[in-house]
């Protein structure tokens, strides 16, 4: 009991034998290597000098074959009921879909014809290849990455509200800018009227200025030109609005994401400890 209290370990965990490791855990490093290798191959295929290489079809056939072998191994170890109705059934359905599209991709590339239907089907299958990278979320050692995604999904409603607040603030600021800067005669003389002629255009200009790309087509700073023209009044208004949006609302959005990430992590740890008990 003293050892358990000092090491923050439950007594039942010290007394109970370690749980056996499932055989599927041992193949995860190999699966992760194949996913990374497949992602690198997809990136190389986008190069113009390598796109028409004849060896891609054989590499793709190898990846499709390994994927089918993984499905067969999971089906053998989990049996049909756990494979199609178990807790990871959707991942298994996803693997089956990827294997079907992979085999179809290889068959389309190997056939002689290059009709419109075959070309469209080939492009669709190549787009599906990118989805294979999602398989990385299934790996056990990618737990933190899954928790980040779960935290983002769990906080979507709050993030949507934060984005709505950001939209409203930029809308109000852009309205004032359109009615003042947009109607000022010197704005046309300075060739800045294209950035403040309508409210949507002004909103986009304001968003650019709050995110760091506040320059005109010649590369000169919009804020420097406007501050030189309007003086201290524009400088104070810009600093106040920048502090509100960039250092206020943007930080709130990051804080909301961090909060939901910590909340999902804590609930995941509690769920795992409950399963251990």
XYZ file of C-alpha atoms in Angstrom:
277
model
C 0.000 0.000 0.000
C 2.851 2.413 0.836
C 4.494 1.802 -2.544
C 1.178 2.318 -4.314
C 0.534 5.610 -2.496
C 4.026 6.936 -3.196
C 3.934 6.007 -6.883
C 0.267 6.981 -7.423
C -0.582 3.469 -8.613
C -3.698 1.503 -7.667
C -3.132 -1.583 -5.538
C -5.234 -3.641 -7.932
C -2.847 -2.719 -10.745
C 0.107 -3.994 -8.712
C -1.610 -7.252 -7.855
C -3.200 -7.947 -11.241
C -1.087 -9.521 -13.990
C -0.384 -7.368 -17.047
C -2.953 -7.556 -19.783
C -1.894 -9.549 -22.845
C -0.914 -7.505 -25.871
C -3.146 -8.000 -28.874
C -1.280 -9.330 -31.938
C -2.578 -6.435 -34.049
C -0.504 -4.024 -31.956
C 2.706 -5.573 -33.292
C 1.857 -4.741 -36.912
C 1.126 -1.061 -36.201
C 4.736 0.137 -36.818
C 4.710 -1.606 -40.204
C 1.301 -0.101 -41.049
C 2.540 3.356 -40.013
C 5.594 2.939 -42.250
C 3.379 1.996 -45.207
C 1.090 4.990 -44.599
C 4.055 7.386 -44.551
C 5.579 5.741 -47.618
C 2.262 5.946 -49.452
C 1.953 9.634 -48.581
C 5.441 10.297 -49.932
C 4.557 8.421 -53.119
C 1.414 10.516 -53.613
C 3.496 13.673 -53.257
C 6.041 12.470 -55.817
C 3.291 11.642 -58.296
C 2.292 15.311 -58.424
C 5.650 16.205 -60.018
C 5.390 16.696 -63.779
C 8.634 14.838 -64.435
C 7.518 11.779 -62.446
C 3.783 11.705 -63.121
C 4.013 9.472 -66.225
C 6.472 6.962 -64.757
C 5.397 3.397 -65.578
C 6.435 2.030 -62.195
C 3.727 3.807 -60.198
C 1.139 1.171 -61.031
C 3.323 -1.582 -59.578
C 3.992 0.372 -56.398
C 0.290 1.104 -56.065
C -0.462 -2.598 -56.577
C 1.961 -3.398 -53.740
C 0.244 -0.944 -51.381
C -3.163 -2.330 -52.319
C -1.898 -5.865 -51.717
C -0.544 -4.994 -48.268
C -3.851 -3.315 -47.417
C -5.765 -6.447 -48.411
C -3.394 -8.580 -46.325
C -4.001 -6.300 -43.333
C -7.761 -6.664 -43.766
C -7.466 -10.452 -44.015
C -5.278 -10.558 -40.896
C -7.727 -8.451 -38.910
C -10.575 -10.595 -40.172
C -8.735 -13.739 -39.066
C -7.868 -12.422 -35.591
C -11.114 -10.594 -34.860
C -13.479 -12.962 -36.651
C -16.366 -11.733 -38.750
C -18.587 -10.590 -35.894
C -16.019 -8.307 -34.236
C -14.676 -7.182 -37.582
C -18.023 -6.003 -38.973
C -19.888 -5.264 -35.705
C -17.137 -4.522 -33.187
C -16.068 -1.180 -31.705
C -13.791 -0.452 -34.700
C -16.272 -1.517 -37.357
C -16.255 1.861 -39.117
C -12.474 1.755 -39.437
C -12.813 -1.737 -40.921
C -15.442 -0.519 -43.387
C -13.079 2.315 -44.286
C -10.253 -0.164 -44.958
C -12.501 -2.255 -47.173
C -13.477 0.854 -49.147
C -9.822 1.807 -49.569
C -8.952 -1.684 -50.779
C -11.751 -1.614 -53.367
C -10.680 1.770 -54.703
C -7.022 0.677 -54.698
C -7.746 -2.440 -56.766
C -9.946 -0.402 -59.112
C -7.170 2.154 -59.503
C -4.666 -0.546 -60.463
C -7.063 -2.177 -62.931
C -7.830 1.131 -64.636
C -4.129 1.914 -64.973
C -3.341 -1.529 -66.378
C -6.079 -1.540 -68.984
C -5.252 -0.373 -72.476
C -8.119 2.082 -73.082
C -7.976 5.748 -72.099
C -11.580 6.816 -72.635
C -13.276 9.625 -70.751
C -14.953 7.301 -68.252
C -11.684 5.543 -67.479
C -9.860 8.830 -67.024
C -12.539 10.170 -64.676
C -12.526 6.942 -62.679
C -8.735 7.061 -62.440
C -8.823 10.633 -61.130
C -11.436 9.659 -58.557
C -9.358 6.726 -57.357
C -6.277 8.922 -57.111
C -8.209 11.358 -54.950
C -9.209 8.471 -52.695
C -5.513 7.681 -52.229
C -5.127 10.880 -50.229
C -7.744 9.627 -47.774
C -5.467 6.733 -46.839
C -3.471 9.122 -44.688
C -6.504 9.249 -42.359
C -5.595 5.679 -41.340
C -2.889 7.162 -39.153
C -5.589 8.147 -36.637
C -6.330 4.469 -36.072
C -2.891 3.657 -34.682
C -2.678 3.290 -30.929
C 0.459 5.403 -30.517
C -1.331 8.298 -32.256
C -3.592 8.753 -29.243
C -2.642 12.411 -28.701
C -3.406 13.190 -32.323
C -6.844 11.588 -32.007
C -7.488 13.595 -28.837
C -6.633 16.813 -30.675
C -9.139 15.990 -33.402
C -11.782 15.012 -30.827
C -11.186 18.262 -28.968
C -11.588 20.233 -32.177
C -14.821 18.418 -33.061
C -16.180 18.790 -29.521
C -15.515 22.530 -29.569
C -16.945 23.212 -33.017
C -20.071 24.837 -31.604
C -18.080 27.195 -29.391
C -15.633 27.894 -32.210
C -18.555 28.711 -34.496
C -19.802 31.237 -31.944
C -16.313 32.730 -31.682
C -16.103 33.008 -35.471
C -19.516 34.687 -35.466
C -18.208 37.214 -32.941
C -15.171 37.817 -35.142
C -17.405 38.302 -38.179
C -19.604 40.827 -36.364
C -16.634 42.851 -35.114
C -15.001 42.952 -38.555
C -18.404 43.829 -40.068
C -18.807 46.850 -37.800
C -15.205 48.018 -38.289
C -15.477 47.594 -42.063
C -18.752 49.519 -42.107
C -17.092 52.535 -40.508
C -14.101 52.209 -42.846
C -16.318 52.009 -45.941
C -18.327 55.095 -44.934
C -15.217 57.126 -44.079
C -12.148 55.964 -45.986
C -14.142 54.630 -48.929
C -15.920 57.962 -49.532
C -12.892 60.176 -48.914
C -11.705 61.870 -52.183
C -8.035 61.328 -51.362
C -8.602 57.560 -51.327
C -8.999 57.522 -55.103
C -5.965 59.759 -55.538
C -3.903 57.345 -53.447
C -5.205 54.439 -55.593
C -6.730 52.756 -52.528
C -10.373 52.938 -53.571
C -10.306 49.309 -54.783
C -9.729 48.160 -51.186
C -12.650 50.126 -49.670
C -15.231 50.439 -52.450
C -17.805 47.984 -50.984
C -18.446 46.500 -47.571
C -17.401 42.898 -48.468
C -14.172 44.175 -50.053
C -13.452 46.298 -46.987
C -14.085 43.297 -44.717
C -11.545 41.281 -46.665
C -9.067 44.177 -46.474
C -9.601 44.455 -42.723
C -9.103 40.715 -42.267
C -5.860 40.919 -44.244
C -4.638 43.769 -42.066
C -5.454 41.876 -38.877
C -3.631 38.759 -40.076
C -0.451 40.479 -41.310
C -0.881 40.926 -45.081
C -1.858 44.601 -45.098
C -0.205 45.743 -48.342
C -1.409 47.086 -51.669
C -0.649 45.684 -55.113
C 2.696 47.510 -55.181
C 3.751 46.011 -51.861
C 3.415 49.199 -49.777
C 1.795 49.058 -46.357
C -1.845 50.201 -46.343
C -1.695 51.191 -42.694
C 1.385 53.367 -43.244
C -0.238 55.165 -46.186
C -3.530 55.698 -44.330
C -1.765 56.792 -41.145
C 0.229 59.341 -43.101
C -2.964 60.638 -44.706
C -5.376 60.548 -41.728
C -2.870 61.163 -38.950
C -3.301 60.297 -35.290
C -7.034 59.576 -35.539
C -6.520 56.633 -37.874
C -3.540 55.384 -35.863
C -5.516 55.213 -32.623
C -8.506 53.578 -34.315
C -6.313 50.972 -36.028
C -4.367 50.115 -32.868
C -7.594 49.744 -30.856
C -9.254 47.535 -33.485
C -6.083 45.464 -33.936
C -5.803 44.858 -30.186
C -9.468 43.862 -30.088
C -9.328 41.406 -32.985
C -5.767 40.065 -33.166
C -4.958 39.962 -29.457
C -8.478 39.559 -28.143
C -10.774 37.444 -30.298
C -7.994 35.387 -31.899
C -6.644 34.458 -28.457
C -10.151 33.570 -27.314
C -10.459 31.156 -30.225
C -7.116 29.543 -29.326
C -8.109 29.354 -25.670
C -11.395 27.657 -26.564
C -9.577 25.070 -28.639
C -7.062 24.440 -25.815
C -9.898 24.114 -23.285
C -11.746 21.500 -25.301
C -8.481 19.640 -25.977
C -7.774 19.440 -22.229
C -11.373 18.463 -21.487
C -11.364 15.625 -24.019
C -7.951 14.475 -22.797
C -9.165 14.372 -19.192
C -12.314 12.468 -20.150
C -10.225 10.034 -22.215
C -7.885 9.381 -19.292
C -10.859 8.886 -16.967
C -12.433 6.472 -19.441
C -9.225 4.449 -19.676
C -8.797 4.336 -15.894
C -12.391 3.207 -15.571
C -11.759 0.413 -18.014
C -8.673 -0.589 -16.056
C -10.689 -0.910 -12.880
